Coordinates of C-alpha atoms and ligand atoms in Angstrom, one line a residue:
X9 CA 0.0 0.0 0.0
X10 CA 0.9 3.8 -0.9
X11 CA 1.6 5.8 2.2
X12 CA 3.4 9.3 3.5
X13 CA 5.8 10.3 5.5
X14 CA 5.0 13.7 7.7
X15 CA 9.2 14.8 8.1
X16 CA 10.6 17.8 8.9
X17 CA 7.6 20.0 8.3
X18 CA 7.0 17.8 4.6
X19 CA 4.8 15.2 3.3
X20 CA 6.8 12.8 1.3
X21 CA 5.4 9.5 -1.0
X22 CA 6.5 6.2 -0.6
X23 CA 6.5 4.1 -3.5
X24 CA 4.9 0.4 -2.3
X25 CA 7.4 -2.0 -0.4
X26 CA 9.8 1.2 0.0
X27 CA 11.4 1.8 3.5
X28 CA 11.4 5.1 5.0
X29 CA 15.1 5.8 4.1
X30 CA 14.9 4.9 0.8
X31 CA 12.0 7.1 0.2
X32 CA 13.4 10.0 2.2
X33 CA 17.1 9.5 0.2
X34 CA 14.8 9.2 -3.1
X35 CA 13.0 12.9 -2.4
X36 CA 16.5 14.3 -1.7
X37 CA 16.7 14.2 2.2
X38 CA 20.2 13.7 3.8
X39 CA 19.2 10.9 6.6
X40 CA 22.3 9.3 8.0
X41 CA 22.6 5.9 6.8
X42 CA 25.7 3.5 6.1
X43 CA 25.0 -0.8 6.1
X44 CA 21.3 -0.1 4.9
X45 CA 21.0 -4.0 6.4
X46 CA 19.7 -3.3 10.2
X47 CA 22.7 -3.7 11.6
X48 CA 24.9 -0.5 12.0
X49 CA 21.9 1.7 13.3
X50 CA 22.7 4.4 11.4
X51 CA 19.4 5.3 10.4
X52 CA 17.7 5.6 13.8
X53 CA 14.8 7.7 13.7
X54 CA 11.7 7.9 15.7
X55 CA 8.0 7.5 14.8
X56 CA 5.3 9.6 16.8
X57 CA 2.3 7.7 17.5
X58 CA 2.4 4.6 15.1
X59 CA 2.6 1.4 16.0
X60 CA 6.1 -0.2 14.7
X61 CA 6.6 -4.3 13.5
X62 CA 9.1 -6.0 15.3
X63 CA 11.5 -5.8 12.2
X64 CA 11.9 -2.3 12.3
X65 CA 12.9 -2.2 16.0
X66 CA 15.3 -5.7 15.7
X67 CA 18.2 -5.3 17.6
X68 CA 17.4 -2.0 19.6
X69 CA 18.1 -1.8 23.2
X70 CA 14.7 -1.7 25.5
X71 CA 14.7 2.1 26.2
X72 CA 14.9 3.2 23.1
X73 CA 12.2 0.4 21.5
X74 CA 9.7 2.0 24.7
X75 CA 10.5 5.3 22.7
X76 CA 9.5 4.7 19.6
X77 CA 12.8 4.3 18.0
X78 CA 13.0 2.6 14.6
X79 CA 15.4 1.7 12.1
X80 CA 14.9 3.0 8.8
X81 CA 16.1 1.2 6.2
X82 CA 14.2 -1.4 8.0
X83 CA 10.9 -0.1 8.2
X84 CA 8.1 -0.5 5.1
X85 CA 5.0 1.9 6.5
X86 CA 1.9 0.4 6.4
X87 CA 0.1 3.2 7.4
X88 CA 1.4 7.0 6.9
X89 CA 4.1 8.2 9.4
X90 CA 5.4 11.0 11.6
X91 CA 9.0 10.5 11.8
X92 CA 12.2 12.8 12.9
X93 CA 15.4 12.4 13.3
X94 CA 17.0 11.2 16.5
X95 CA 18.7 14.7 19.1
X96 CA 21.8 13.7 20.1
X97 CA 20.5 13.9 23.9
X98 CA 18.1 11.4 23.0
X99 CA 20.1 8.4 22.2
X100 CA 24.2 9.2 22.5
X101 CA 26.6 9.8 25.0
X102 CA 29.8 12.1 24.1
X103 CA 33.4 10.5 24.3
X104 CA 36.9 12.1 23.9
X105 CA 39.5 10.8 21.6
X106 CA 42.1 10.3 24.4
X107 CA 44.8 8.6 22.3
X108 CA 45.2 7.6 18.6
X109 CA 48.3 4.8 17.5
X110 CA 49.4 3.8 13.9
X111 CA 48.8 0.2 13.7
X112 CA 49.8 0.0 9.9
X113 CA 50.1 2.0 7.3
X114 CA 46.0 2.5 6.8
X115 CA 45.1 1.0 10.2
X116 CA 44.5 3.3 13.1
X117 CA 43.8 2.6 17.4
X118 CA 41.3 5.7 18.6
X119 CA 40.7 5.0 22.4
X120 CA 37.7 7.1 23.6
X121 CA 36.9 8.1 27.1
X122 CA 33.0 8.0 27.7
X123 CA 31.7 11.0 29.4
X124 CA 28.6 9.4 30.6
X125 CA 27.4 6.2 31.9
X126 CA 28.1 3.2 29.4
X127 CA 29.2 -0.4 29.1
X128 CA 30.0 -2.9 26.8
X129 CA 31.1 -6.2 25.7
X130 CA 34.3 -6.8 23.7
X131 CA 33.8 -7.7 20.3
X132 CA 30.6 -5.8 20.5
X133 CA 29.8 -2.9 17.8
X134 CA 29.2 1.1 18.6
X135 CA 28.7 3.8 16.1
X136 CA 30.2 7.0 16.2
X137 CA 29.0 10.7 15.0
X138 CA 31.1 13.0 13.9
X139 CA 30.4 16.1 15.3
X140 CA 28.8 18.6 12.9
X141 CA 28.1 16.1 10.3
X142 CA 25.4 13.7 9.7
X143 CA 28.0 10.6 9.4
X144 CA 27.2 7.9 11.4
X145 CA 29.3 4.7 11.0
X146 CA 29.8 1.6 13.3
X147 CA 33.3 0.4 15.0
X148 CA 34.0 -2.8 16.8
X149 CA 35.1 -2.6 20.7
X150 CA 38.6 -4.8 21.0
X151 CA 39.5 -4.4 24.2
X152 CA 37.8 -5.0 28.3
X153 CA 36.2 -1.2 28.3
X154 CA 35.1 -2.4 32.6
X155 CA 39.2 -2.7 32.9
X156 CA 40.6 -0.6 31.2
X157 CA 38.3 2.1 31.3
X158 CA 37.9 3.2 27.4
X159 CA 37.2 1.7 24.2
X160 CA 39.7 1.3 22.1
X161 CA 38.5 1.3 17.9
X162 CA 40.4 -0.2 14.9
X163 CA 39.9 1.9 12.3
X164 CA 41.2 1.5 8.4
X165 CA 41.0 4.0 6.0
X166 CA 39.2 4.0 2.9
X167 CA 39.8 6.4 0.2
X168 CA 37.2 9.1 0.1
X169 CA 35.4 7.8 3.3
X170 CA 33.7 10.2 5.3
X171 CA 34.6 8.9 8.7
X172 CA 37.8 6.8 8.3
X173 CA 39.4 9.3 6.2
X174 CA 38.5 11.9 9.4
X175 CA 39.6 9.1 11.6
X176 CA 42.6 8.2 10.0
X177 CA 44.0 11.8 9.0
X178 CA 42.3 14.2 11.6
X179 CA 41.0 12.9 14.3
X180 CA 43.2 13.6 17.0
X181 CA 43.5 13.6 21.3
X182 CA 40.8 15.9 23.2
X183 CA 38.5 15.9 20.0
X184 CA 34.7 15.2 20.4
X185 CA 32.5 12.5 19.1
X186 CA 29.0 11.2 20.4
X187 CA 28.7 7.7 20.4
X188 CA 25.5 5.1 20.3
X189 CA 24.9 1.9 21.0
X190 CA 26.5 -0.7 21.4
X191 CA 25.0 -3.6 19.7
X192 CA 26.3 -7.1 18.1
X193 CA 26.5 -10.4 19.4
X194 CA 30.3 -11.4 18.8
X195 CA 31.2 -11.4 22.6
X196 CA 32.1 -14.2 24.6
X197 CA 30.4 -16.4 26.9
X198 CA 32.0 -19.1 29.2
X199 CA 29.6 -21.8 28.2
X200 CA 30.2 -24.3 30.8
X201 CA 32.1 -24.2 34.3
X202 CA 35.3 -25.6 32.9
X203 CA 35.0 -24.0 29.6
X204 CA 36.9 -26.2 27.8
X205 CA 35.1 -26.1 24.7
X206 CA 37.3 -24.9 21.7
X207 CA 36.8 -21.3 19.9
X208 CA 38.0 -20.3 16.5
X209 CA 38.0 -16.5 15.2
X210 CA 38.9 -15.6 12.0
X211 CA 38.7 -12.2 10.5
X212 CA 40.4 -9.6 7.5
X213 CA 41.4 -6.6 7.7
X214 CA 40.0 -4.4 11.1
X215 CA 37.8 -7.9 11.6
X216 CA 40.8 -8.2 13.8
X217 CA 39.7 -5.8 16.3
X218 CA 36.4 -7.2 17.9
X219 CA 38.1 -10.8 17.3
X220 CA 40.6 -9.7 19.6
X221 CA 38.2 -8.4 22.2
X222 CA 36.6 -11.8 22.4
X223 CA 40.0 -13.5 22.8
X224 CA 41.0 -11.3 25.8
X225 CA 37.8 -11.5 27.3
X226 CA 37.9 -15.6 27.0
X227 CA 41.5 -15.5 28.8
X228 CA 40.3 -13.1 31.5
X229 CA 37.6 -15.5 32.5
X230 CA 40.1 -18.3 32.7
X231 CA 39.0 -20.0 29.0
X232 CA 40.7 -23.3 29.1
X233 CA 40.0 -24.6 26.0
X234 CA 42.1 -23.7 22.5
X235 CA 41.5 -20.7 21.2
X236 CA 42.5 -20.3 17.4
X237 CA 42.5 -16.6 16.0
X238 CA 43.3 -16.2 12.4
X239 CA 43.7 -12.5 11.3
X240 CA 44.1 -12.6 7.1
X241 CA 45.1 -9.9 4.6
X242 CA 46.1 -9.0 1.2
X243 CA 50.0 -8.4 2.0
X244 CA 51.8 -8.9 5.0
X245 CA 52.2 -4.7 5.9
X246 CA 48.3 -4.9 5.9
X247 CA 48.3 -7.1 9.1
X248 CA 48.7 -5.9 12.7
X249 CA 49.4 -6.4 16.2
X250 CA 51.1 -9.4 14.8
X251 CA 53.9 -9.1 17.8
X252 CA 51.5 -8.8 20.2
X253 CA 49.5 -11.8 19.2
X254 CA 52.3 -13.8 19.0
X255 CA 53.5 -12.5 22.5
X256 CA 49.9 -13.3 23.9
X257 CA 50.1 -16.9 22.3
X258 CA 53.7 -17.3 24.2
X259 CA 52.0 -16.7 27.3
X260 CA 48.7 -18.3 26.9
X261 CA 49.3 -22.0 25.9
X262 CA 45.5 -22.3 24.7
X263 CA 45.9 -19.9 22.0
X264 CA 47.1 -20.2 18.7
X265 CA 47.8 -17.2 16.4
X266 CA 47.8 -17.8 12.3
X267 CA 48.5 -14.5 10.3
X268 CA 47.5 -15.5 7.0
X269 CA 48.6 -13.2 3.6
X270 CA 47.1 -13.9 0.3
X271 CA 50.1 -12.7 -1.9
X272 CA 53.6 -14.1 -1.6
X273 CA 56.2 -11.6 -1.8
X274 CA 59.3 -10.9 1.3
X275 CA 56.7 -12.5 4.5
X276 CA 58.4 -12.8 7.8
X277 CA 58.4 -17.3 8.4
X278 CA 55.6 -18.2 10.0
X279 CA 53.4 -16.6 7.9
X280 CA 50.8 -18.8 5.6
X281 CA 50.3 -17.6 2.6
X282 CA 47.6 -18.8 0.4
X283 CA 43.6 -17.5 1.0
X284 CA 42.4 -17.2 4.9
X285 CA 39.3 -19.8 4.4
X286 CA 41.8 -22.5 3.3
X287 CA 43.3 -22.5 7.0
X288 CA 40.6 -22.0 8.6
X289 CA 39.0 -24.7 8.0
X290 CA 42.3 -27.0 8.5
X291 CA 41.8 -25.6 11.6
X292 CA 38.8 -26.1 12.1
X293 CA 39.0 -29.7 11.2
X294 CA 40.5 -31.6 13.8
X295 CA 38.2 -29.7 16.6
X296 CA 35.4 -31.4 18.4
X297 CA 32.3 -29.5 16.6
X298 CA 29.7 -30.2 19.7
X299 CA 30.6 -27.3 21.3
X300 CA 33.1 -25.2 19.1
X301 CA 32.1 -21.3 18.4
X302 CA 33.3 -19.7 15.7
X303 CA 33.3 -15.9 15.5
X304 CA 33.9 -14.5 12.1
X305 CA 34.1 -10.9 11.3
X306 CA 36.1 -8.3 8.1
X307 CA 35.0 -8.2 4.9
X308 CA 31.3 -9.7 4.1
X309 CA 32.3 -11.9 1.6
X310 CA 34.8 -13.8 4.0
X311 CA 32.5 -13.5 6.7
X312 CA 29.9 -15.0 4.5
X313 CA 32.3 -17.5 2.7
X314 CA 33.9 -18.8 6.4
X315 CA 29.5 -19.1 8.1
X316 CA 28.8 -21.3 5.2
X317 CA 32.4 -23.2 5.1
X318 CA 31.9 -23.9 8.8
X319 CA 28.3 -25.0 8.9
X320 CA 28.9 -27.5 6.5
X321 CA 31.8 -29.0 8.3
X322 CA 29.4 -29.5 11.4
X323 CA 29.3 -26.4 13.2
X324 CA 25.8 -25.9 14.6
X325 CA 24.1 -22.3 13.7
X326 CA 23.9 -21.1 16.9
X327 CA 27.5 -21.2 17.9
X328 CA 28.6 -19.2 14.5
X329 CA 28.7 -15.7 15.4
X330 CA 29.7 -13.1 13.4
X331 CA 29.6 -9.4 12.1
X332 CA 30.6 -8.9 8.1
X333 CA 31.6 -4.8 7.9
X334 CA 28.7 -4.0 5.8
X335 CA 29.9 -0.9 4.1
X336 CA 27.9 2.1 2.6
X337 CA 27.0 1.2 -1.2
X338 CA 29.0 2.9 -3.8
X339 CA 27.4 5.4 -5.6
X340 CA 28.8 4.8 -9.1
X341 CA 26.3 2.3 -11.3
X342 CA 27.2 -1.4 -10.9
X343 CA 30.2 -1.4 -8.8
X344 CA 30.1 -4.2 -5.6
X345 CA 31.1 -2.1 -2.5
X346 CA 30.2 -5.7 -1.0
X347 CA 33.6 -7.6 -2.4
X348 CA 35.7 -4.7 -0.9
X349 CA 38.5 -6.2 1.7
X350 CA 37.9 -4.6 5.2
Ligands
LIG402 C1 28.8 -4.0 12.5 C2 30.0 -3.3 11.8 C3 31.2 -3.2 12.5 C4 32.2 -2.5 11.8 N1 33.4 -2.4 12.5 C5 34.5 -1.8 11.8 C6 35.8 -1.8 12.5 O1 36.0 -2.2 13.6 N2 36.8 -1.2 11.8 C7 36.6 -0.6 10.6 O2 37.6 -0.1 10.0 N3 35.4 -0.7 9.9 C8 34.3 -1.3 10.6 N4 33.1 -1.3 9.9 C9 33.0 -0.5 8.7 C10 32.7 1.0 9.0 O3 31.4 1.1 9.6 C11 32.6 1.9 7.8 O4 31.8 1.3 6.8 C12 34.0 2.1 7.1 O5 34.9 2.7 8.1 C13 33.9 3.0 5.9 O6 33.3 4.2 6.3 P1 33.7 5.6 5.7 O7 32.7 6.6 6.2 O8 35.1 5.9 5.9 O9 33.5 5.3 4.1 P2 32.2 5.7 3.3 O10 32.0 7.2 3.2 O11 31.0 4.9 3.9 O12 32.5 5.1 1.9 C14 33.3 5.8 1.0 C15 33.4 4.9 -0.3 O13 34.2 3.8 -0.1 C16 33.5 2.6 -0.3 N5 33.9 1.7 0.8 C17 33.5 1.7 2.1 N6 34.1 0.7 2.8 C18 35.0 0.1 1.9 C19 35.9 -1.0 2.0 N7 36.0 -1.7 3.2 N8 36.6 -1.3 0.9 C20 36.5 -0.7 -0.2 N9 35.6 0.3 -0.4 C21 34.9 0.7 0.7 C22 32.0 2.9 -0.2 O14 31.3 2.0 -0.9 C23 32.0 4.3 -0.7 O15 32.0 4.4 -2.1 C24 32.1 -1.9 10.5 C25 30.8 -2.0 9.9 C26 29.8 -2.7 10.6 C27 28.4 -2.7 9.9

């Protein structure tokens, strides 16, 4: 069915089966917006008075669901709406950059100090705002926030992106962001009392960062099963916190660290080279499947490629957890943002 959107003082036409952000971005309105797939949350707005399906509120935390809060590249009216944008008030909390680190030569650490009340899983997602812009993108948490008192944000930069570019090139200590969320379910949970069950992450790119936050949340709660963590990438100046893995792996005899690099060319030895799926699943292989969780995150096709690869070798669907970087579509006609390497 036809309906309209009452926004900003307008009354806009959806076409039938649209969703509110695609009508509003096809009459010209600048609503923020980036994975267009429910899961960043970049597109929250809120409804007065209508009732909302469960789809468009999927994921949301309680308090904001009680307000009215929707998604909306998630939302297909059936019945005409009142909707606005979000006031930072409403649904962030500020944060100061209070130290930035080159990882690698397009990879940046932010950590933020949150000046309000907040917590958070590692491995779990936020997104940040950049002050005096509409750009909203998310960022996954890779460290214990509870212990160490700030989140600390992988960040690679992409040519001409709005916020990693900022991130990457700008963004420096005692700057200003607002933050939401956070949101995800790539965190770790000591299944049993001797957790001795097996866990296996594998990720490209920044996948690496909320990867890591699930592997040093398992060893703080005493994980005593083997942890495998598999961080791939094109070339072998693309990867990071390589020594620091390995140094972790020293100490931990439970986990085992495989930097993987698709393209042979001077790697350090003990590199694999060859495509990141391949050794995942040797890995994967030997493990008891019962109880293994796998945790995939990077670049969607990976993500997607590793879900299937793993469900077929016997991993059941409810211990494969992952979060594939769904990235803002490319504007140009017929390009794949989708097949980009995060
Ligand atoms: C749940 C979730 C968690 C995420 N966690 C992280 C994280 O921890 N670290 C991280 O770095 N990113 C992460 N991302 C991706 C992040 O949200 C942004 O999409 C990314 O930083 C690009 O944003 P941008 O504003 O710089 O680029 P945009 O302005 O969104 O894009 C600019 C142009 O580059 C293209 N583009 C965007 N991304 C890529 C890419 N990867 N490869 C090639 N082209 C691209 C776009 O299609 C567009 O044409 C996550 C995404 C999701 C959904």
């Amino acid at each position: 069915m036809a309906t309209k959107l009452s926004y900003q003082n307008n009354i806009y036409a959806l076409q039938d089966g649209e969703t509110v952000l695609d009508g509003l971005l096809r009459h010209g309105q600048d609503v923020p917006n980036s994975c267009k797939a429910g899961a960043c949350q970049s597109c929250l707005m809120k409804a007065q008075g209508s009732s909302l399906d469960s789809k468009a509120q999927e994921g949301l935390k309680e308090t904001l669901k009680a307000q009215n809060f929707f998604l909306a590249c998630q939302c297909v009216p059936d019945e005409d709406m009142d909707v606005s944008l979000p006031s930072l008030a409403e649904t962030t909390i500020e944060a100061e950059i209070i130290y930035k680190e080159q990882l690698c030569h397009n990879v940046v650490a932010l950590r933020l100090k949150l000046l309000g009340e907040f917590s958070c899983r590692a491995g779990q997602y936020i997104s940040i705002l950049r002050n005096g812009t509409s750009v909203v993108r998310s960022y996954s948490v890779s460290n214990l926030f509870e212990q160490d008192g700030f989140l600390e944000l992988h960040i690679r930069r992409i040519e001409s992106g709005a916020m990693s570019v900022w991130a990457c090139d700008e963004a420096k200590a005692g700057d200003k962001i607002h933050i939401r969320g956070p949101a995800g379910d790539c965190f770790y949970l000591a299944l049993n009392e001797d957790q001795s069950f097996p866990l296996l992450l594998a990720g490209t790119g920044t996948g690496l960062a909320p990867l890591e936050g699930v592997v040093l949340d398992a060893l703080k709660q005493g994980h005593k099963g083997d942890i495998h963590i598999l961080h791939g990438a094109l070339k072998e100046d693309d990867l990071y916190h390589v020594d620091m893995l390995q140094a972790l792996s020293e100490e931990h005899g439970n986990l085992i660290y495989t930097p993987c690099i698709l393209n042979r060319g001077n790697h350090k030895s003990g590199f694999h080279i060859g495509p990141l799926d391949q050794f995942v699943m040797q890995a994967l292989e030997p493990l008891d499947k019962t109880e293994l969780r796998t945790y995939f995150c990077g670049a969607p096709d990976m993500v997607n490629l590793l879900k299937k690869k793993a469900f077929l070798a016997g991993v059941s669907s409810k211990n494969i957890f992952s979060d594939p970087f769904l990235i803002r579509e490319r504007k140009e006609a017929g390009s794949k943002a989708e097949t980009a390497l995060s």
